[in-house]
Amino acid sequence: MTLIFRIAALTSVVISALIVFTLVRGAIEFLRLVPLSGLIDDAKTPGWFPRRNRFDLPTVVLGTLIMSSIAMVVAVPLGLGTAIFLAEYASSRTRRIIKPIIEVLAGMPSVVVGYFALKFIAPELVANLFQPDKIQNMTAAGIGIGILIVPIMASISEDSLSAVPGALREASYGVGARKSATVIRVVLPAAVSGIVAAFIIAVSRAIGETMVATMAGGLDGSGARTSSPLDPGLSITAALTNAAGGSDQALVGAPVKVLFFLGLLLFVVTMGLNLIADKFVRRVRQKY
Amino acid sequence: MNDHNAATLAAVRSSSDPERNAVTEVDVAPTGPDPHAVFQAVDLSVYYGSFCAVRGANLAIAQHEITAFIGPSGCGKTTMLRCFNRMNDFIETVRVEGSVLYHGVDLYDPAVNSTEVRRRIGMVFQKPNPFPKSIYDNVAYGPRLGGVKKKAELDEIVERALKGAALWDEVKSRLKASGLGLSGGQQQRLCIARAIAVDPEVILMDEPCSALDPIATARIEDLMQEIKTKYTIVIVTHNMQQAARVSDKTAFFTTEVNTESDRRTGCLVEFGPTSTIFSKPNDERTEQYVTGRFG
């Protein structure tokens, strides 16, 4: 019996190692074909055009950063606000109703949110609010990603707020603090490392989120470099999915190998963020 | 003293009054037989949902005295204490019947501002609970809420409160260090300093020494004797010797089993001068408890 479990555990480790190995090998092959200097396009209108062997890293990095930032602008106030409401204000009855709703949102397939971003957020919301040149743009995709990561922001923040001992709240009330002052001056500062962890994990999810960025970002695997959130844009993940699907599969050489390079980049960034977040979570646990 | 009481009443009653110390006419006459009492509980019952934790308690707490609440676990002494600064408000299911008069004003009157009540009636808890902030910020927390901003003024309040809690000499060189770095006894004195920094009239202490060693306990008891000239103190304690040592009056609570529901309800058995409670109590249950034959 033990053997079965041991094999299962070992297999997972081997698979992870194989993934990393494949990524690194592919990335090295890519860098043999395209030198590092080739990762910044020096054309007049630089951009990410893999079929033409133009791999402008700033295009996809900017796209990722813009969409993730918009996502965080949506997710931080909504997620943290929800967490504060649930942990500090909601009655146990209200909590019993709201928590499952948030969990449903957490389990929603991202393709559904992607479609929602494409068919509602972009034409109805963003188009009316900001009058962008193109209906599909990074703002709409960013808002969609934001909706998708609200639950993770809310639930980790709520855990860390709930971990603040009730004795600290009582101490605050005991010297005549109101509820709001207690939340702002005692509970939030005491929970700050958990909230920072929630933020970092949410950022890591936003960077890694694929479906919404691909569906609602407004580009089809290639596009010009832009720094305007109201332009269509390409995230690292969207560049990946597009390179992996459709007729691009028929290609050989750099346009294929770039997949490994982008995958490795994504892997390193999100793993780094998760490691940092883990440190913060541990700090919360140590304190109480 | 009457002026002070009048100011207290007026400020507690009007939550909209920004001038805390404004002396306005008191519009309610003190009720009950003891107008000089700081607190008077009149037929006070406290329920958690349908469960009655304390039934029909009556007692009056005098100024600048230490009143001890003693009794076995579950007798409602902490519940009763927490009515005196409306700390029970934060428990969803709690319901209070009867009244708690503070200088004649019912603390549970809807017009009473519970935040102001808690500023005037401070509390020290069972387990030392300093904020995860510096020693200075712990003590300055209450005054800052009250709107004190000037550094010099805060410095003075912090020093006075720490001296009042007999902690100043031990921490004056490291005010910026975390309050969590202090020993248990020091933390509890820090909590007392935090409570007296907002200049309350009453300090409620809920088993303040139960987490401390005997030496730290002795320091807190000495401190209580020092500060009782300025504050009225009500202390809940499991330790009968402590009640006998520090208090002027003692209230003995016990539990009564409801034969129908088989649930225990706390009730006040006897209240009087500490010497009487411990040497010649009127009630047999009190005698059994203080002589160690029960509880």
Coordinates of C-alpha atoms in Angstrom, one line a residue:
Chain A
M1 CA 0.0 0.0 0.0
T2 CA 2.7 2.4 1.0
L3 CA 4.4 1.7 -2.3
I4 CA 1.4 3.0 -4.3
F5 CA 1.4 6.3 -2.5
R6 CA 5.1 6.6 -2.7
I7 CA 5.0 6.1 -6.5
A8 CA 2.2 8.7 -6.8
A9 CA 4.2 11.2 -4.9
L10 CA 7.4 10.4 -6.9
T11 CA 5.5 10.7 -10.2
S12 CA 4.3 14.2 -9.4
V13 CA 7.9 15.3 -8.6
V14 CA 9.2 13.7 -11.7
I15 CA 6.5 15.4 -13.8
S16 CA 7.3 18.8 -12.3
A17 CA 11.0 18.2 -13.0
L18 CA 10.3 17.2 -16.6
I19 CA 8.3 20.3 -17.1
V20 CA 11.1 22.5 -15.9
F21 CA 13.6 20.6 -17.9
T22 CA 11.6 20.9 -21.1
L23 CA 11.0 24.6 -20.6
V24 CA 14.7 25.3 -19.9
R25 CA 15.8 23.2 -22.9
G26 CA 13.3 24.8 -25.3
A27 CA 14.2 28.3 -24.0
I28 CA 17.9 27.7 -24.6
E29 CA 17.2 26.5 -28.1
F30 CA 15.1 29.6 -28.7
L31 CA 17.9 31.8 -27.5
R32 CA 20.3 30.1 -29.9
L33 CA 18.0 31.0 -32.8
V34 CA 17.2 34.5 -31.6
P35 CA 19.9 36.4 -29.7
L36 CA 19.0 38.4 -26.6
S37 CA 19.3 41.6 -28.6
G38 CA 16.6 40.3 -30.9
L39 CA 14.2 40.4 -28.0
I40 CA 13.8 44.2 -28.4
D41 CA 12.3 44.9 -31.8
D42 CA 14.1 47.9 -33.5
A43 CA 11.6 48.3 -36.3
K44 CA 9.8 51.6 -36.7
T45 CA 6.6 50.2 -35.2
P46 CA 7.9 47.5 -32.9
G47 CA 5.7 44.6 -32.0
W48 CA 5.3 40.9 -31.4
F49 CA 5.1 39.2 -34.8
P50 CA 6.3 35.6 -34.3
R51 CA 5.5 34.5 -37.9
R52 CA 7.9 37.2 -39.1
N53 CA 10.5 36.3 -36.5
R54 CA 10.0 39.5 -34.6
F55 CA 9.9 38.8 -30.9
D56 CA 9.6 42.1 -29.1
L57 CA 9.6 41.2 -25.4
P58 CA 8.5 44.7 -24.3
T59 CA 5.2 44.2 -26.2
V60 CA 4.1 41.1 -24.2
V61 CA 5.6 42.3 -20.9
L62 CA 3.8 45.7 -21.2
G63 CA 0.6 43.9 -22.2
T64 CA 0.9 41.6 -19.2
L65 CA 1.7 44.5 -16.8
I66 CA -1.1 46.7 -18.1
M67 CA -3.8 43.9 -17.9
S68 CA -2.5 42.8 -14.4
S69 CA -2.5 46.3 -13.1
I70 CA -6.0 47.0 -14.2
A71 CA -7.0 43.6 -12.7
M72 CA -5.5 44.6 -9.4
V73 CA -7.2 48.0 -9.5
V74 CA -10.4 46.0 -9.7
A75 CA -9.6 43.2 -7.4
V76 CA -7.9 45.0 -4.4
P77 CA -10.8 47.2 -3.4
L78 CA -13.4 44.6 -4.1
G79 CA -11.5 41.8 -2.5
L80 CA -10.2 43.6 0.5
G81 CA -13.6 45.3 1.0
T82 CA -15.3 42.0 0.9
A83 CA -12.8 40.5 3.3
I84 CA -13.2 43.4 5.8
F85 CA -17.0 43.2 5.5
L86 CA -17.0 39.4 6.1
A87 CA -14.5 39.4 8.9
E88 CA -15.5 42.5 10.8
Y89 CA -19.1 43.6 10.0
A90 CA -21.2 40.8 8.7
S91 CA -23.4 38.8 11.0
S92 CA -22.9 35.1 11.0
R93 CA -26.1 34.8 9.0
T94 CA -24.9 37.2 6.3
R95 CA -21.6 35.5 6.2
R96 CA -23.3 32.1 5.6
I97 CA -25.0 33.6 2.6
I98 CA -22.1 35.6 1.0
K99 CA -19.2 33.2 1.5
P100 CA -20.6 30.4 -0.8
I101 CA -21.4 33.1 -3.5
I102 CA -17.7 34.1 -3.5
E103 CA -16.7 30.5 -3.6
V104 CA -18.9 30.0 -6.7
L105 CA -17.1 32.9 -8.3
A106 CA -13.7 31.3 -7.4
G107 CA -14.8 28.1 -9.2
M108 CA -16.1 29.8 -12.3
P109 CA -14.3 28.6 -15.4
S110 CA -12.1 31.4 -16.8
V111 CA -13.5 30.9 -20.3
V112 CA -16.9 32.0 -19.0
V113 CA -15.4 35.2 -17.6
G114 CA -13.5 35.7 -20.8
Y115 CA -16.7 35.5 -22.8
F116 CA -18.3 37.9 -20.3
A117 CA -15.4 40.3 -20.8
L118 CA -15.6 40.0 -24.6
K119 CA -19.4 40.4 -24.9
F120 CA -20.4 42.6 -22.0
I121 CA -17.5 44.4 -20.3
A122 CA -15.9 45.5 -23.6
P123 CA -18.9 46.7 -25.6
E124 CA -21.2 47.8 -22.7
L125 CA -18.9 49.0 -20.0
V126 CA -15.5 50.1 -21.3
A127 CA -16.8 51.3 -24.6
N128 CA -19.3 53.6 -23.0
L129 CA -17.1 54.8 -20.2
F130 CA -13.8 55.5 -22.1
Q131 CA -14.8 55.6 -25.8
P132 CA -11.8 53.5 -26.9
D133 CA -10.7 53.3 -30.6
K134 CA -11.2 49.6 -30.6
I135 CA -14.0 47.8 -28.9
Q136 CA -11.7 45.1 -27.7
N137 CA -8.9 46.3 -25.5
M138 CA -6.7 45.6 -22.5
T139 CA -8.9 47.5 -20.1
A140 CA -11.8 45.2 -20.8
A141 CA -9.6 42.1 -20.4
G142 CA -8.0 43.6 -17.3
I143 CA -11.4 44.1 -15.6
G144 CA -12.3 40.5 -16.5
I145 CA -9.1 39.2 -15.0
G146 CA -9.8 41.4 -11.9
I147 CA -13.2 39.8 -11.5
L148 CA -11.6 36.4 -11.7
I149 CA -9.1 37.1 -8.9
V150 CA -11.4 38.9 -6.5
P151 CA -12.2 35.6 -4.6
I152 CA -8.5 34.8 -4.0
M153 CA -7.8 38.3 -2.8
A154 CA -11.0 38.2 -0.6
S155 CA -10.4 34.8 0.9
I156 CA -6.7 35.1 1.9
S157 CA -7.3 38.6 3.2
E158 CA -10.3 37.4 5.2
D159 CA -8.2 34.5 6.7
S160 CA -5.6 36.9 7.9
L161 CA -8.2 39.4 9.3
S162 CA -9.9 36.6 11.1
A163 CA -6.6 35.4 12.5
V164 CA -6.2 38.7 14.4
P165 CA -7.1 37.8 18.0
G166 CA -10.4 39.2 19.3
A167 CA -8.5 40.4 22.4
L168 CA -6.9 43.1 20.3
R169 CA -10.3 44.3 19.1
E170 CA -11.6 44.3 22.7
A171 CA -8.5 46.2 23.8
S172 CA -9.3 48.9 21.2
Y173 CA -13.0 49.1 22.1
G174 CA -12.0 49.2 25.7
V175 CA -10.4 52.6 25.3
G176 CA -13.4 54.0 23.5
A177 CA -12.5 53.2 19.9
R178 CA -15.3 52.9 17.4
K179 CA -15.6 49.9 15.1
S180 CA -14.2 51.7 12.1
A181 CA -11.2 53.1 14.1
T182 CA -10.6 49.6 15.4
V183 CA -10.6 48.1 11.9
I184 CA -8.3 50.7 10.5
R185 CA -5.9 51.3 13.3
V186 CA -5.7 47.8 14.9
V187 CA -7.0 45.0 12.8
L188 CA -5.7 46.0 9.4
P189 CA -2.1 46.8 10.6
A190 CA -2.1 43.5 12.6
A191 CA -3.1 41.6 9.4
V192 CA -0.9 43.5 7.0
S193 CA 1.5 40.6 6.2
G194 CA -1.4 38.4 5.3
I195 CA -3.0 41.1 3.1
V196 CA 0.4 41.7 1.4
A197 CA 0.5 37.9 0.8
A198 CA -3.0 38.0 -0.7
F199 CA -1.9 40.9 -2.9
I200 CA 1.2 39.0 -4.2
I201 CA -0.7 35.8 -4.9
A202 CA -3.4 37.7 -6.7
V203 CA -0.8 39.5 -8.8
S204 CA 0.7 36.1 -9.6
R205 CA -2.7 34.8 -10.7
A206 CA -3.3 37.9 -12.8
I207 CA 0.0 37.5 -14.6
G208 CA -0.7 33.8 -15.2
E209 CA -4.4 34.2 -16.2
T210 CA -4.7 33.1 -19.8
M211 CA -8.3 32.7 -21.1
V212 CA -9.6 36.2 -20.4
A213 CA -6.5 37.9 -21.7
T214 CA -6.6 35.8 -24.9
M215 CA -10.3 36.1 -25.5
A216 CA -10.8 39.8 -24.6
G217 CA -7.3 41.3 -25.2
G218 CA -8.3 42.0 -28.8
L219 CA -5.3 40.5 -30.6
D220 CA -4.7 37.3 -32.5
G221 CA -1.2 36.3 -31.4
S222 CA 0.5 39.3 -32.9
G223 CA 0.4 43.0 -32.5
A224 CA 2.2 46.3 -32.1
R225 CA 3.9 47.5 -28.9
T226 CA 1.6 49.8 -27.0
S227 CA 1.5 51.3 -23.5
S228 CA -2.1 52.5 -23.7
P229 CA -4.6 50.5 -21.7
L230 CA -7.3 51.4 -24.3
D231 CA -5.4 49.7 -27.1
P232 CA -5.7 46.0 -27.9
G233 CA -2.8 44.2 -26.3
L234 CA -1.0 40.9 -25.9
S235 CA -0.1 39.3 -22.6
I236 CA 2.7 36.7 -22.3
T237 CA -0.1 34.1 -21.7
A238 CA -2.1 35.2 -24.7
A239 CA 1.0 35.1 -26.9
L240 CA 1.6 31.6 -25.6
T241 CA -1.9 30.2 -26.3
N242 CA -2.0 31.8 -29.8
A243 CA 1.4 30.3 -30.6
A244 CA 0.3 26.9 -29.4
G245 CA -3.0 26.8 -31.2
G246 CA -4.3 27.1 -34.8
S247 CA -2.3 27.1 -37.9
D248 CA 0.8 28.3 -36.0
Q249 CA 1.5 24.7 -35.1
A250 CA 2.6 24.1 -38.7
L251 CA 5.5 26.5 -38.1
V252 CA 9.0 25.4 -37.2
G253 CA 12.0 27.0 -35.5
A254 CA 11.9 30.2 -33.4
P255 CA 8.1 30.8 -33.6
V256 CA 7.6 27.5 -31.9
K257 CA 10.5 27.6 -29.6
V258 CA 9.4 30.9 -28.3
L259 CA 6.7 29.0 -26.5
F260 CA 9.3 27.5 -24.1
F261 CA 10.9 30.8 -23.6
L262 CA 7.7 32.5 -22.6
G263 CA 6.6 29.6 -20.5
L264 CA 9.9 29.7 -18.6
L265 CA 9.6 33.4 -18.1
L266 CA 6.1 33.0 -16.7
F267 CA 7.1 30.1 -14.5
V268 CA 10.0 31.9 -12.9
V269 CA 8.0 35.1 -12.3
T270 CA 4.9 33.5 -10.7
M271 CA 7.0 31.0 -8.7
G272 CA 9.1 33.9 -7.4
L273 CA 6.0 35.8 -6.4
N274 CA 4.5 32.8 -4.7
L275 CA 7.7 32.2 -2.7
I276 CA 7.6 35.8 -1.5
A277 CA 3.9 35.5 -0.6
D278 CA 4.6 32.3 1.3
K279 CA 7.1 34.2 3.5
F280 CA 4.5 36.8 4.4
V281 CA 1.9 34.1 5.2
R282 CA 4.4 32.4 7.5
R283 CA 5.0 35.7 9.3
V284 CA 1.3 35.9 10.1
R285 CA 1.3 32.4 11.5
Q286 CA 4.3 33.1 13.7
K287 CA 2.9 36.2 15.2
Y288 CA -0.1 34.6 17.0
Chain B
M1 CA -17.2 65.9 43.2
N2 CA -20.7 66.9 42.1
D3 CA -19.3 69.0 39.3
H4 CA -17.3 66.2 38.0
N5 CA -20.3 63.9 38.1
A6 CA -22.5 66.4 36.3
A7 CA -19.9 66.7 33.5
T8 CA -19.7 62.9 33.3
L9 CA -23.4 62.5 33.0
A10 CA -23.8 65.2 30.4
A11 CA -21.0 64.0 28.2
V12 CA -22.1 60.4 28.4
R13 CA -25.6 61.2 27.5
S14 CA -25.0 63.5 24.5
S15 CA -23.1 61.8 21.8
S16 CA -23.3 64.8 19.6
D17 CA -21.6 67.1 22.1
P18 CA -18.1 67.7 20.8
E19 CA -16.9 69.5 23.9
R20 CA -16.3 66.6 26.3
N21 CA -15.8 68.7 29.4
A22 CA -18.8 71.0 28.9
V23 CA -20.7 71.1 32.0
T24 CA -24.4 71.1 31.2
E25 CA -27.5 70.7 33.3
V26 CA -28.2 67.1 34.2
D27 CA -31.6 66.3 33.0
V28 CA -32.2 63.1 34.9
A29 CA -32.5 62.8 38.6
P30 CA -30.4 59.9 40.0
T31 CA -32.8 57.1 40.8
G32 CA -32.6 54.3 43.3
P33 CA -31.6 54.3 46.9
D34 CA -27.9 55.1 46.5
P35 CA -27.2 58.3 44.6
H36 CA -23.5 58.3 45.5
A37 CA -22.7 55.1 43.9
V38 CA -20.7 55.0 40.7
F39 CA -22.5 52.0 39.4
Q40 CA -25.8 50.6 40.5
A41 CA -27.1 47.4 39.0
V42 CA -30.9 47.2 39.3
D43 CA -32.5 43.8 38.7
L44 CA -29.8 43.1 36.1
S45 CA -30.3 40.0 34.1
V46 CA -28.2 39.0 31.0
Y47 CA -29.2 36.5 28.4
Y48 CA -27.2 34.9 25.6
G49 CA -30.0 33.9 23.3
S50 CA -32.5 32.0 25.5
F51 CA -29.8 31.2 28.0
C52 CA -29.8 33.3 31.2
A53 CA -26.2 33.9 32.3
V54 CA -27.0 36.2 35.3
R55 CA -30.4 36.7 36.9
G56 CA -31.7 39.6 38.9
A57 CA -28.5 41.1 40.3
N58 CA -28.6 44.2 42.5
L59 CA -25.5 46.0 43.8
A60 CA -24.0 49.4 44.1
I61 CA -20.3 50.2 43.5
A62 CA -18.8 53.0 45.5
Q63 CA -16.2 55.5 44.3
H64 CA -12.5 55.0 44.9
E65 CA -13.1 51.6 46.3
I66 CA -12.0 48.2 44.9
T67 CA -14.9 45.9 44.5
A68 CA -14.1 42.3 43.8
F69 CA -16.4 39.8 42.1
I70 CA -15.8 36.2 43.2
G71 CA -17.4 32.9 42.6
P72 CA -17.1 29.6 40.8
S73 CA -16.7 29.3 37.0
G74 CA -19.9 30.1 35.0
C75 CA -21.4 32.2 37.8
G76 CA -21.7 35.2 35.5
K77 CA -19.2 37.5 37.2
T78 CA -17.4 38.4 34.0
T79 CA -20.7 38.8 32.2
M80 CA -21.8 41.2 34.8
L81 CA -18.5 43.1 34.7
R82 CA -18.9 43.5 30.9
C83 CA -22.2 45.1 31.3
F84 CA -20.5 48.0 33.1
N85 CA -18.8 49.2 30.0
R86 CA -21.2 47.6 27.5
M87 CA -18.5 45.3 26.2
N88 CA -21.2 42.7 25.9
D89 CA -22.6 44.7 22.9
F90 CA -20.2 42.9 20.6
I91 CA -21.8 39.5 21.2
E92 CA -24.5 39.1 18.7
T93 CA -27.0 37.2 20.8
V94 CA -26.7 39.2 24.1
R95 CA -29.7 40.8 25.7
V96 CA -29.7 42.8 28.9
E97 CA -32.7 43.3 31.2
G98 CA -33.0 45.6 34.2
S99 CA -30.6 48.5 34.3
V100 CA -27.0 49.5 35.0
L101 CA -26.9 53.0 36.3
Y102 CA -23.7 55.0 36.0
H103 CA -24.1 58.1 38.2
G104 CA -27.8 57.6 37.8
V105 CA -27.8 57.3 34.0
D106 CA -28.9 54.0 32.6
L107 CA -26.0 52.8 30.4
Y108 CA -28.4 50.8 28.3
D109 CA -30.5 53.9 27.5
P110 CA -30.7 54.2 23.7
A111 CA -29.5 57.8 24.0
V112 CA -26.2 56.7 25.6
N113 CA -23.2 56.7 23.4
S114 CA -21.5 53.3 24.1
T115 CA -18.1 54.5 22.7
E116 CA -18.1 57.3 25.2
V117 CA -19.1 54.9 28.0
R118 CA -16.0 52.7 27.2
R119 CA -13.7 55.8 27.2
R120 CA -14.8 56.7 30.7
I121 CA -14.9 53.1 32.0
G122 CA -11.7 51.4 31.0
M123 CA -11.0 47.7 31.0
V124 CA -8.0 45.4 31.6
F125 CA -8.4 41.9 30.3
Q126 CA -7.6 38.4 31.5
K127 CA -4.8 37.9 29.1
P128 CA -2.4 40.8 28.5
N129 CA -3.4 42.1 25.1
P130 CA -1.0 44.8 24.0
F131 CA -1.3 45.9 20.3
P132 CA 1.5 44.7 18.0
K133 CA 2.8 48.3 18.1
S134 CA 5.5 50.1 20.1
I135 CA 5.1 50.7 23.8
Y136 CA 4.6 54.3 23.1
D137 CA 1.9 53.7 20.4
N138 CA 0.1 51.3 22.7
V139 CA -0.3 54.0 25.4
A140 CA -0.9 56.8 22.9
Y141 CA -3.6 54.8 21.1
G142 CA -6.5 56.1 23.2
P143 CA -5.5 59.7 23.4
R144 CA -4.9 59.8 19.7
L145 CA -8.4 58.5 19.1
G146 CA -9.6 61.3 21.3
G147 CA -7.9 63.8 19.0
V148 CA -4.6 64.5 20.8
K149 CA -2.1 65.2 18.0
K150 CA 0.7 67.4 19.4
K151 CA 3.8 65.3 20.1
A152 CA 4.7 67.2 23.3
E153 CA 1.2 66.6 24.7
L154 CA 1.2 62.9 23.8
D155 CA 4.7 62.5 25.3
E156 CA 3.4 63.9 28.5
I157 CA 0.3 61.7 28.6
V158 CA 2.4 58.6 27.8
E159 CA 4.9 59.3 30.5
R160 CA 2.2 60.0 33.1
A161 CA 0.3 56.9 32.2
L162 CA 3.4 54.7 32.3
K163 CA 4.4 56.2 35.6
G164 CA 0.8 55.6 36.8
A165 CA 1.1 52.0 35.9
A166 CA 4.5 51.6 37.6
L167 CA 6.2 50.7 34.3
W168 CA 8.0 53.9 33.3
D169 CA 11.4 53.1 34.9
E170 CA 11.5 49.8 33.1
V171 CA 10.6 51.0 29.6
K172 CA 11.6 54.7 29.4
S173 CA 14.7 53.9 27.4
R174 CA 12.9 51.7 24.9
L175 CA 9.5 53.4 24.2
K176 CA 9.9 52.6 20.5
A177 CA 10.3 48.9 21.1
S178 CA 7.4 46.5 20.5
G179 CA 4.9 46.0 23.4
L180 CA 4.9 42.3 22.6
G181 CA 8.6 42.1 23.7
L182 CA 7.8 42.8 27.3
S183 CA 7.3 40.1 30.0
G184 CA 3.7 39.0 30.8
G185 CA 3.6 41.2 34.0
Q186 CA 5.0 44.2 32.1
Q187 CA 2.5 43.6 29.3
Q188 CA -0.4 43.7 31.8
R189 CA 1.0 46.9 33.3
L190 CA 1.3 48.3 29.8
C191 CA -2.4 47.5 29.3
I192 CA -3.2 49.3 32.6
A193 CA -1.2 52.3 31.3
R194 CA -3.1 52.1 28.0
A195 CA -6.4 52.1 30.0
I196 CA -5.5 55.1 32.3
A197 CA -4.0 57.1 29.4
V198 CA -7.6 58.2 28.4
D199 CA -8.2 59.3 32.0
P200 CA -11.2 57.0 32.8
E201 CA -13.1 57.2 36.0
V202 CA -13.5 53.5 36.4
I203 CA -11.2 50.6 35.6
L204 CA -12.8 47.2 35.1
M205 CA -10.4 44.3 35.6
D206 CA -11.3 40.9 34.3
E207 CA -9.0 38.4 36.1
P208 CA -6.0 40.6 35.4
C209 CA -3.5 38.4 37.1
S210 CA -4.7 34.9 36.0
A211 CA -1.9 34.7 33.4
L212 CA 0.8 36.1 35.7
D213 CA 3.3 34.6 38.1
P214 CA 3.1 35.5 41.8
I215 CA 5.7 38.3 41.7
A216 CA 4.0 40.0 38.7
T217 CA 0.7 39.5 40.5
A218 CA 2.0 41.2 43.6
R219 CA 3.1 44.2 41.6
I220 CA -0.3 44.5 39.9
E221 CA -2.0 44.3 43.4
D222 CA 0.3 46.9 44.8
L223 CA -0.5 49.1 41.8
M224 CA -4.2 48.7 42.3
Q225 CA -3.8 50.0 45.9
E226 CA -1.8 53.0 44.5
I227 CA -4.3 54.0 41.8
K228 CA -7.5 53.4 43.8
T229 CA -7.2 57.0 45.1
K230 CA -7.8 58.2 41.5
Y231 CA -9.9 55.5 40.0
T232 CA -12.8 53.2 41.0
I233 CA -11.9 49.6 40.4
V234 CA -14.0 46.6 39.9
I235 CA -12.1 43.3 39.6
V236 CA -13.2 39.8 38.7
T237 CA -11.0 37.2 40.3
H238 CA -10.9 33.4 40.7
N239 CA -8.3 33.9 43.5
M240 CA -10.1 34.4 46.8
Q241 CA -6.9 35.4 48.6
Q242 CA -6.5 38.1 46.0
A243 CA -10.0 39.4 46.7
A244 CA -9.3 39.3 50.4
R245 CA -6.0 41.2 50.0
V246 CA -7.0 44.0 47.6
S247 CA -10.7 44.7 47.8
D248 CA -12.8 46.9 50.0
K249 CA -16.1 45.2 49.0
T250 CA -16.8 41.7 47.7
A251 CA -19.7 40.3 45.7
F252 CA -20.1 36.6 45.8
F253 CA -21.8 35.0 42.8
T254 CA -22.8 31.4 42.4
T255 CA -24.6 29.2 39.9
E256 CA -28.1 27.9 40.4
V257 CA -29.3 24.9 38.4
N258 CA -32.6 25.4 36.7
T259 CA -34.4 22.1 37.4
E260 CA -36.5 22.3 34.2
S261 CA -33.8 22.9 31.7
D262 CA -30.8 21.7 33.7
R263 CA -28.9 24.8 32.7
R264 CA -26.9 26.9 35.1
T265 CA -27.7 30.5 35.8
G266 CA -25.5 32.9 37.7
C267 CA -26.8 34.8 40.6
L268 CA -25.5 37.3 43.1
V269 CA -25.6 35.7 46.6
E270 CA -24.1 38.2 48.8
F271 CA -22.5 41.6 48.6
G272 CA -20.8 43.5 51.4
P273 CA -17.5 44.7 53.0
T274 CA -14.7 42.2 52.1
S275 CA -14.0 41.6 55.8
T276 CA -17.6 40.6 56.4
I277 CA -17.8 38.3 53.4
F278 CA -14.7 36.5 54.4
S279 CA -15.2 36.3 58.2
K280 CA -18.9 36.2 58.9
P281 CA -20.9 35.9 55.8
N282 CA -24.7 35.9 56.0
D283 CA -25.3 33.2 53.5
E284 CA -24.3 29.6 54.0
R285 CA -23.2 29.2 50.3
T286 CA -20.8 32.2 50.7
E287 CA -19.3 30.6 53.8
Q288 CA -18.8 27.3 52.0
Y289 CA -17.1 29.0 49.1
V290 CA -14.7 31.2 51.1
T291 CA -13.7 28.4 53.4
G292 CA -12.9 26.3 50.4
R293 CA -15.6 23.7 50.9
F294 CA -17.3 24.5 47.5
G295 CA -16.3 25.6 44.1

